[in-house]
Tab-separated table of N, CA, C and O in Angstrom:
chain	number	residue	atom	x	y	z
I	277	MET	N	-10.754	1.447	-0.178
I	277	MET	CA	-9.626	1.320	0.707
I	277	MET	C	-9.646	-0.089	1.304
I	277	MET	O	-10.696	-0.612	1.646
I	278	LEU	N	-8.460	-0.681	1.398
I	278	LEU	CA	-8.317	-2.029	1.935
I	278	LEU	C	-7.219	-2.062	2.992
I	278	LEU	O	-6.264	-1.292	2.920
I	279	ASN	N	-7.348	-2.962	3.947
I	279	ASN	CA	-6.242	-3.236	4.863
I	279	ASN	C	-5.345	-4.262	4.194
I	279	ASN	O	-5.818	-5.143	3.473
I	280	ALA	N	-4.035	-4.140	4.443
I	280	ALA	CA	-3.083	-5.058	3.826
I	280	ALA	C	-1.891	-5.241	4.752
I	280	ALA	O	-1.649	-4.432	5.646
I	281	LEU	N	-1.134	-6.302	4.502
I	281	LEU	CA	0.073	-6.598	5.242
I	281	LEU	C	1.256	-6.452	4.293
I	281	LEU	O	1.247	-7.021	3.198
I	282	VAL	N	2.281	-5.706	4.707
I	282	VAL	CA	3.474	-5.539	3.880
I	282	VAL	C	4.276	-6.833	3.956
I	282	VAL	O	4.667	-7.269	5.039
I	283	ILE	N	4.519	-7.444	2.786
I	283	ILE	CA	5.235	-8.716	2.754
I	283	ILE	C	6.583	-8.614	2.051
I	283	ILE	O	7.346	-9.579	2.050
I	284	GLY	N	6.889	-7.462	1.458
I	284	GLY	CA	8.177	-7.340	0.788
I	284	GLY	C	8.407	-5.970	0.188
I	284	GLY	O	7.517	-5.121	0.176
I	285	ASN	N	9.621	-5.776	-0.290
I	285	ASN	CA	10.004	-4.558	-1.007
I	285	ASN	C	10.212	-4.908	-2.469
I	285	ASN	O	10.492	-6.061	-2.800
I	286	ALA	N	10.107	-3.913	-3.327
I	286	ALA	CA	10.374	-4.119	-4.748
I	286	ALA	C	11.350	-3.058	-5.214
I	286	ALA	O	11.303	-1.912	-4.750
I	287	THR	N	12.227	-3.444	-6.106
I	287	THR	CA	13.155	-2.494	-6.718
I	287	THR	C	13.070	-2.640	-8.223
I	287	THR	O	12.724	-3.707	-8.739
I	288	SER	N	13.378	-1.554	-8.903
I	288	SER	CA	13.336	-1.566	-10.356
I	288	SER	C	14.367	-0.587	-10.885
I	288	SER	O	14.448	0.548	-10.423
I	289	THR	N	15.142	-1.023	-11.831
I	289	THR	CA	16.140	-0.134	-12.425
I	289	THR	C	15.546	0.674	-13.568
I	289	THR	O	16.066	1.717	-13.925
I	290	LEU	N	14.451	0.188	-14.140
I	290	LEU	CA	13.780	0.883	-15.228
I	290	LEU	C	12.310	1.011	-14.868
I	290	LEU	O	11.632	0.008	-14.644
I	291	LYS	N	11.838	2.249	-14.774
I	291	LYS	CA	10.441	2.472	-14.406
I	291	LYS	C	9.958	3.794	-14.960
I	291	LYS	O	10.748	4.621	-15.416
I	292	HIS	N	8.663	4.007	-14.906
I	292	HIS	CA	8.058	5.255	-15.360
I	292	HIS	C	8.630	6.410	-14.548
I	292	HIS	O	8.881	6.270	-13.338
I	293	GLU	N	8.838	7.546	-15.167
I	293	GLU	CA	9.457	8.693	-14.485
I	293	GLU	C	8.702	9.138	-13.241
I	293	GLU	O	9.301	9.655	-12.305
I	294	SER	N	7.387	8.906	-13.184
I	294	SER	CA	6.609	9.307	-12.004
I	294	SER	C	6.943	8.454	-10.786
I	294	SER	O	6.615	8.827	-9.663
I	295	MET	N	7.608	7.330	-10.991
I	295	MET	CA	7.947	6.431	-9.892
I	295	MET	C	9.392	6.587	-9.425
I	295	MET	O	9.802	5.952	-8.459
I	296	THR	N	10.159	7.439	-10.078
I	296	THR	CA	11.554	7.642	-9.716
I	296	THR	C	11.652	8.196	-8.295
I	296	THR	O	10.983	9.167	-7.949
I	297	GLY	N	12.465	7.547	-7.472
I	297	GLY	CA	12.654	7.978	-6.092
I	297	GLY	C	11.551	7.555	-5.144
I	297	GLY	O	11.551	7.945	-3.978
I	298	ARG	N	10.608	6.760	-5.602
I	298	ARG	CA	9.492	6.296	-4.757
I	298	ARG	C	9.795	4.925	-4.181
I	298	ARG	O	10.386	4.068	-4.837
I	299	LYS	N	9.357	4.696	-2.947
I	299	LYS	CA	9.514	3.403	-2.301
I	299	LYS	C	8.375	2.497	-2.755
I	299	LYS	O	7.202	2.866	-2.674
I	300	LEU	N	8.726	1.304	-3.219
I	300	LEU	CA	7.735	0.350	-3.694
I	300	LEU	C	7.641	-0.819	-2.723
I	300	LEU	O	8.656	-1.389	-2.313
I	301	LEU	N	6.426	-1.176	-2.355
I	301	LEU	CA	6.181	-2.277	-1.431
I	301	LEU	C	5.285	-3.322	-2.080
I	301	LEU	O	4.428	-2.995	-2.898
I	302	ILE	N	5.485	-4.562	-1.680
I	302	ILE	CA	4.572	-5.635	-2.061
I	302	ILE	C	3.695	-5.886	-0.846
I	302	ILE	O	4.201	-6.149	0.250
I	303	VAL	N	2.386	-5.761	-1.026
I	303	VAL	CA	1.462	-5.933	0.094
I	303	VAL	C	0.414	-6.979	-0.239
I	303	VAL	O	0.036	-7.159	-1.397
I	304	GLN	N	-0.039	-7.674	0.804
I	304	GLN	CA	-1.083	-8.682	0.674
I	304	GLN	C	-2.384	-8.113	1.225
I	304	GLN	O	-2.499	-7.879	2.427
I	305	PRO	N	-3.381	-7.833	0.349
I	305	PRO	CA	-4.691	-7.387	0.856
I	305	PRO	C	-5.276	-8.440	1.792
I	305	PRO	O	-5.092	-9.649	1.576
I	306	LEU	N	-5.955	-7.978	2.839
I	306	LEU	CA	-6.504	-8.868	3.862
I	306	LEU	C	-8.022	-8.859	3.847
I	306	LEU	O	-8.651	-7.855	3.501
I	307	GLY	N	-8.600	-9.967	4.275
I	307	GLY	CA	-10.041	-10.092	4.365
I	307	GLY	C	-10.583	-9.379	5.592
I	307	GLY	O	-9.835	-8.752	6.356
I	308	PRO	N	-11.897	-9.465	5.822
I	308	PRO	CA	-12.520	-8.824	6.984
I	308	PRO	C	-11.839	-9.224	8.289
I	308	PRO	O	-11.488	-10.387	8.489
I	309	GLY	N	-11.613	-8.260	9.150
I	309	GLY	CA	-10.967	-8.503	10.431
I	309	GLY	C	-9.491	-8.827	10.309
I	309	GLY	O	-8.906	-9.385	11.222
I	310	ASN	N	-8.906	-8.498	9.165
I	310	ASN	CA	-7.485	-8.776	8.894
I	310	ASN	C	-7.158	-10.265	8.967
I	310	ASN	O	-6.057	-10.653	9.292
I	311	ARG	N	-8.139	-11.093	8.665
I	311	ARG	CA	-7.941	-12.542	8.747
I	311	ARG	C	-7.782	-13.118	7.351
I	311	ARG	O	-8.725	-13.198	6.585
I	312	GLY	N	-6.603	-13.547	7.032
I	312	GLY	CA	-6.350	-14.238	5.774
I	312	GLY	C	-6.229	-13.333	4.564
I	312	GLY	O	-6.712	-12.209	4.558
I	313	ALA	N	-5.578	-13.877	3.561
I	313	ALA	CA	-5.369	-13.157	2.308
I	313	ALA	C	-6.688	-12.984	1.569
I	313	ALA	O	-7.562	-13.851	1.612
I	314	ASP	N	-6.814	-11.852	0.887
I	314	ASP	CA	-7.991	-11.565	0.067
I	314	ASP	C	-7.491	-11.161	-1.315
I	314	ASP	O	-7.316	-9.993	-1.603
I	315	GLY	N	-7.195	-12.154	-2.142
I	315	GLY	CA	-6.682	-11.887	-3.478
I	315	GLY	C	-5.172	-11.985	-3.535
I	315	GLY	O	-4.510	-12.404	-2.575
I	316	ASP	N	-4.632	-11.602	-4.674
I	316	ASP	CA	-3.197	-11.667	-4.909
I	316	ASP	C	-2.484	-10.453	-4.325
I	316	ASP	O	-3.081	-9.383	-4.188
I	317	PRO	N	-1.192	-10.590	-4.008
I	317	PRO	CA	-0.408	-9.432	-3.553
I	317	PRO	C	-0.371	-8.354	-4.642
I	317	PRO	O	-0.477	-8.663	-5.836
I	318	VAL	N	-0.228	-7.098	-4.218
I	318	VAL	CA	-0.165	-5.979	-5.164
I	318	VAL	C	1.058	-5.114	-4.869
I	318	VAL	O	1.584	-5.108	-3.760
I	319	LEU	N	1.484	-4.383	-5.881
I	319	LEU	CA	2.595	-3.458	-5.757
I	319	LEU	C	2.036	-2.085	-5.406
I	319	LEU	O	1.091	-1.615	-6.043
I	320	THR	N	2.583	-1.443	-4.379
I	320	THR	CA	2.103	-0.143	-3.947
I	320	THR	C	3.252	0.858	-3.849
I	320	THR	O	4.406	0.473	-3.700
I	321	VAL	N	2.903	2.127	-3.924
I	321	VAL	CA	3.860	3.202	-3.670
I	321	VAL	C	3.640	3.659	-2.237
I	321	VAL	O	2.496	3.838	-1.797
I	322	ASP	N	4.727	3.824	-1.484
I	322	ASP	CA	4.638	4.186	-0.067
I	322	ASP	C	5.364	5.494	0.201
I	322	ASP	O	6.527	5.646	-0.156
I	323	THR	N	4.674	6.429	0.832
I	323	THR	CA	5.305	7.686	1.262
I	323	THR	C	5.289	7.816	2.781
I	323	THR	O	5.672	8.852	3.309
I	324	PHE	N	4.858	6.762	3.482
I	324	PHE	CA	4.730	6.819	4.936
I	324	PHE	C	5.865	6.120	5.680
I	324	PHE	O	5.976	6.239	6.892
I	325	GLY	N	6.668	5.333	4.996
I	325	GLY	CA	7.765	4.639	5.647
I	325	GLY	C	7.400	3.298	6.237
I	325	GLY	O	8.013	2.851	7.203
I	326	ALA	N	6.421	2.623	5.661
I	326	ALA	CA	6.031	1.304	6.153
I	326	ALA	C	7.129	0.291	5.845
I	326	ALA	O	7.920	0.470	4.918
I	327	GLY	N	7.158	-0.787	6.633
I	327	GLY	CA	8.147	-1.832	6.426
I	327	GLY	C	7.506	-3.204	6.477
I	327	GLY	O	6.317	-3.343	6.786
I	328	ILE	N	8.303	-4.209	6.187
I	328	ILE	CA	7.809	-5.586	6.184
I	328	ILE	C	7.222	-5.924	7.556
I	328	ILE	O	7.808	-5.636	8.589
I	329	GLY	N	6.011	-6.501	7.539
I	329	GLY	CA	5.315	-6.868	8.770
I	329	GLY	C	4.324	-5.820	9.241
I	329	GLY	O	3.517	-6.096	10.122
I	330	ASP	N	4.359	-4.616	8.664
I	330	ASP	CA	3.410	-3.566	9.052
I	330	ASP	C	2.061	-3.782	8.385
I	330	ASP	O	1.975	-4.263	7.258
I	331	TYR	N	1.012	-3.428	9.111
I	331	TYR	CA	-0.329	-3.391	8.534
I	331	TYR	C	-0.535	-1.993	7.991
I	331	TYR	O	-0.225	-1.000	8.657
I	332	VAL	N	-1.058	-1.900	6.768
I	332	VAL	CA	-1.265	-0.607	6.117
I	332	VAL	C	-2.658	-0.552	5.503
I	332	VAL	O	-3.315	-1.574	5.324
I	333	MET	N	-3.090	0.661	5.206
I	333	MET	CA	-4.295	0.871	4.416
I	333	MET	C	-3.833	1.250	3.021
I	333	MET	O	-2.938	2.092	2.874
I	334	ILE	N	-4.432	0.620	1.998
I	334	ILE	CA	-4.067	0.928	0.624
I	334	ILE	C	-5.304	1.386	-0.138
I	334	ILE	O	-6.432	1.045	0.221
I	335	SER	N	-5.066	2.173	-1.174
I	335	SER	CA	-6.162	2.695	-1.973
I	335	SER	C	-5.782	2.677	-3.443
I	335	SER	O	-4.614	2.841	-3.792
I	336	SER	N	-6.777	2.485	-4.285
I	336	SER	CA	-6.557	2.564	-5.729
I	336	SER	C	-7.183	3.847	-6.287
I	336	SER	O	-7.444	3.951	-7.473
I	337	ASP	N	-7.408	4.828	-5.415
I	337	ASP	CA	-7.985	6.112	-5.808
I	337	ASP	C	-6.973	6.895	-6.646
I	337	ASP	O	-5.939	7.326	-6.158
I	338	GLY	N	-7.278	7.091	-7.907
I	338	GLY	CA	-6.378	7.767	-8.829
I	338	GLY	C	-6.065	9.202	-8.461
I	338	GLY	O	-4.935	9.667	-8.638
I	339	LYS	N	-7.037	9.937	-7.925
I	339	LYS	CA	-6.799	11.336	-7.552
I	339	LYS	C	-5.813	11.429	-6.394
I	339	LYS	O	-4.928	12.280	-6.383
I	340	TYR	N	-5.939	10.550	-5.408
I	340	TYR	CA	-5.004	10.558	-4.282
I	340	TYR	C	-3.605	10.200	-4.762
I	340	TYR	O	-2.622	10.850	-4.428
I	341	THR	N	-3.529	9.136	-5.561
I	341	THR	CA	-2.230	8.687	-6.063
I	341	THR	C	-1.565	9.776	-6.898
I	341	THR	O	-0.377	10.056	-6.731
I	342	ALA	N	-2.307	10.404	-7.777
I	342	ALA	CA	-1.741	11.482	-8.592
I	342	ALA	C	-1.247	12.621	-7.712
I	342	ALA	O	-0.216	13.241	-7.997
I	343	GLY	N	-1.934	12.875	-6.608
I	343	GLY	CA	-1.531	13.938	-5.688
I	343	GLY	C	-0.214	13.637	-4.994
I	343	GLY	O	0.653	14.502	-4.884
I	344	ILE	N	-0.026	12.401	-4.534
I	344	ILE	CA	1.218	12.083	-3.837
I	344	ILE	C	2.375	11.920	-4.813
I	344	ILE	O	3.513	12.196	-4.471
I	345	ILE	N	2.078	11.472	-6.024
I	345	ILE	CA	3.114	11.317	-7.044
I	345	ILE	C	3.494	12.679	-7.623
I	345	ILE	O	4.633	12.918	-7.984
I	346	GLY	N	2.521	13.578	-7.693
I	346	GLY	CA	2.781	14.904	-8.249
I	346	GLY	C	2.639	14.959	-9.759
I	346	GLY	O	3.027	15.942	-10.378
I	347	GLN	N	2.094	13.917	-10.344
I	347	GLN	CA	1.861	13.876	-11.780
I	347	GLN	C	0.510	13.245	-12.045
I	347	GLN	O	0.174	12.224	-11.455
I	348	ARG	N	-0.215	13.849	-12.942
I	348	ARG	CA	-1.539	13.309	-13.262
I	348	ARG	C	-1.441	11.992	-14.040
I	348	ARG	O	-2.218	11.074	-13.835
I	349	ALA	N	-0.465	11.902	-14.952
I	349	ALA	CA	-0.302	10.706	-15.769
I	349	ALA	C	0.743	9.788	-15.125
I	349	ALA	O	1.933	10.064	-15.185
I	350	THR	N	0.273	8.736	-14.487
I	350	THR	CA	1.166	7.771	-13.844
I	350	THR	C	0.548	6.379	-13.942
I	350	THR	O	-0.673	6.235	-13.867
I	351	PRO	N	1.361	5.359	-14.108
I	351	PRO	CA	0.835	3.999	-14.146
I	351	PRO	C	0.582	3.411	-12.751
I	351	PRO	O	0.106	2.292	-12.632
I	352	VAL	N	0.891	4.160	-11.717
I	352	VAL	CA	0.716	3.666	-10.347
I	352	VAL	C	-0.767	3.472	-10.066
I	352	VAL	O	-1.567	4.382	-10.252
I	353	ARG	N	-1.122	2.282	-9.615
I	353	ARG	CA	-2.519	1.994	-9.301
I	353	ARG	C	-2.781	2.039	-7.801
I	353	ARG	O	-3.749	2.606	-7.345
I	354	TRP	N	-1.917	1.413	-6.997
I	354	TRP	CA	-2.135	1.308	-5.558
I	354	TRP	C	-1.143	2.171	-4.804
I	354	TRP	O	0.022	2.250	-5.168
I	355	SER	N	-1.614	2.776	-3.715
I	355	SER	CA	-0.728	3.566	-2.854
I	355	SER	C	-1.108	3.336	-1.394
I	355	SER	O	-2.266	3.049	-1.075
I	356	VAL	N	-0.106	3.449	-0.528
I	356	VAL	CA	-0.333	3.340	0.908
I	356	VAL	C	-0.905	4.672	1.379
I	356	VAL	O	-0.343	5.728	1.084
I	357	VAL	N	-2.021	4.630	2.099
I	357	VAL	CA	-2.636	5.860	2.602
I	357	VAL	C	-2.492	5.989	4.111
I	357	VAL	O	-2.885	7.004	4.681
I	358	GLY	N	-1.922	4.974	4.765
I	358	GLY	CA	-1.687	5.064	6.198
I	358	GLY	C	-1.145	3.767	6.756
I	358	GLY	O	-1.298	2.703	6.159
I	359	ILE	N	-0.456	3.876	7.888
I	359	ILE	CA	0.042	2.710	8.608
I	359	ILE	C	-0.893	2.459	9.781
I	359	ILE	O	-1.214	3.380	10.533
I	360	ILE	N	-1.311	1.210	9.941
I	360	ILE	CA	-2.229	0.842	11.018
I	360	ILE	C	-1.410	0.452	12.238
I	360	ILE	O	-0.477	-0.349	12.135
I	361	ASP	N	-1.754	0.997	13.382
I	361	ASP	CA	-1.095	0.617	14.633
I	361	ASP	C	-1.361	-0.864	14.877
I	361	ASP	O	-2.496	-1.313	14.921
I	362	SER	N	-0.315	-1.665	15.036
I	362	SER	CA	-0.472	-3.112	15.141
I	362	SER	C	-1.324	-3.531	16.334
I	362	SER	O	-2.033	-4.511	16.271
I	363	ALA	N	-1.267	-2.764	17.439
I	363	ALA	CA	-2.094	-3.104	18.599
I	363	ALA	C	-3.567	-2.964	18.245
I	363	ALA	O	-4.383	-3.798	18.617
I	364	LYS	N	-3.921	-1.931	17.505
I	364	LYS	CA	-5.316	-1.752	17.110
I	364	LYS	C	-5.749	-2.816	16.116
I	364	LYS	O	-6.860	-3.301	16.171
I	365	SER	N	-4.867	-3.203	15.194
I	365	SER	CA	-5.254	-4.209	14.211
I	365	SER	C	-5.516	-5.551	14.890
I	365	SER	O	-6.406	-6.273	14.505
I	366	ARG	N	-4.755	-5.883	15.959
I	366	ARG	CA	-5.016	-7.127	16.689
I	366	ARG	C	-6.346	-7.031	17.418
I	366	ARG	O	-7.100	-7.976	17.459
I	367	THR	N	-6.663	-5.871	17.988
I	367	THR	CA	-7.933	-5.679	18.676
I	367	THR	C	-9.090	-5.824	17.699
I	367	THR	O	-10.067	-6.472	17.976
I	368	GLN	N	-8.955	-5.209	16.510
I	368	GLN	CA	-10.018	-5.287	15.523
I	368	GLN	C	-10.238	-6.718	15.073
I	368	GLN	O	-11.360	-7.142	14.877
I	369	SER	N	-9.167	-7.490	14.908
I	369	SER	CA	-9.332	-8.859	14.413
I	369	SER	C	-9.941	-9.762	15.484
I	369	SER	O	-10.486	-10.803	15.174
I	370	ALA	N	-9.865	-9.376	16.755
I	370	ALA	CA	-10.434	-10.183	17.833
I	370	ALA	C	-11.942	-9.952	17.991
I	370	ALA	O	-12.608	-10.729	18.623
I	371	GLU	N	-12.437	-8.877	17.422
I	371	GLU	CA	-13.865	-8.564	17.578
I	371	GLU	C	-14.735	-9.470	16.753
I	371	GLU	O	-14.398	-10.053	15.806
């Protein structure tokens, strides 16, 4: 599980059937203490309603992703597993 910052939305007119009706976000994984980028941005599936500027937790756990998608066979790698309260994320980064 990683902390990340939502930096954009993604849309697609042609996608795998398991992704139909799913919200896609572009997120930037963050380093320790939410300070700075840690790698390249990734595409995630979101079922929590996160938006641009929100801090989120993302996971590449296939069992969790298959559970939220409802299909075992899906090309989805990353999914949002929670939205981080921004006040707490600022407190954590100050420690």
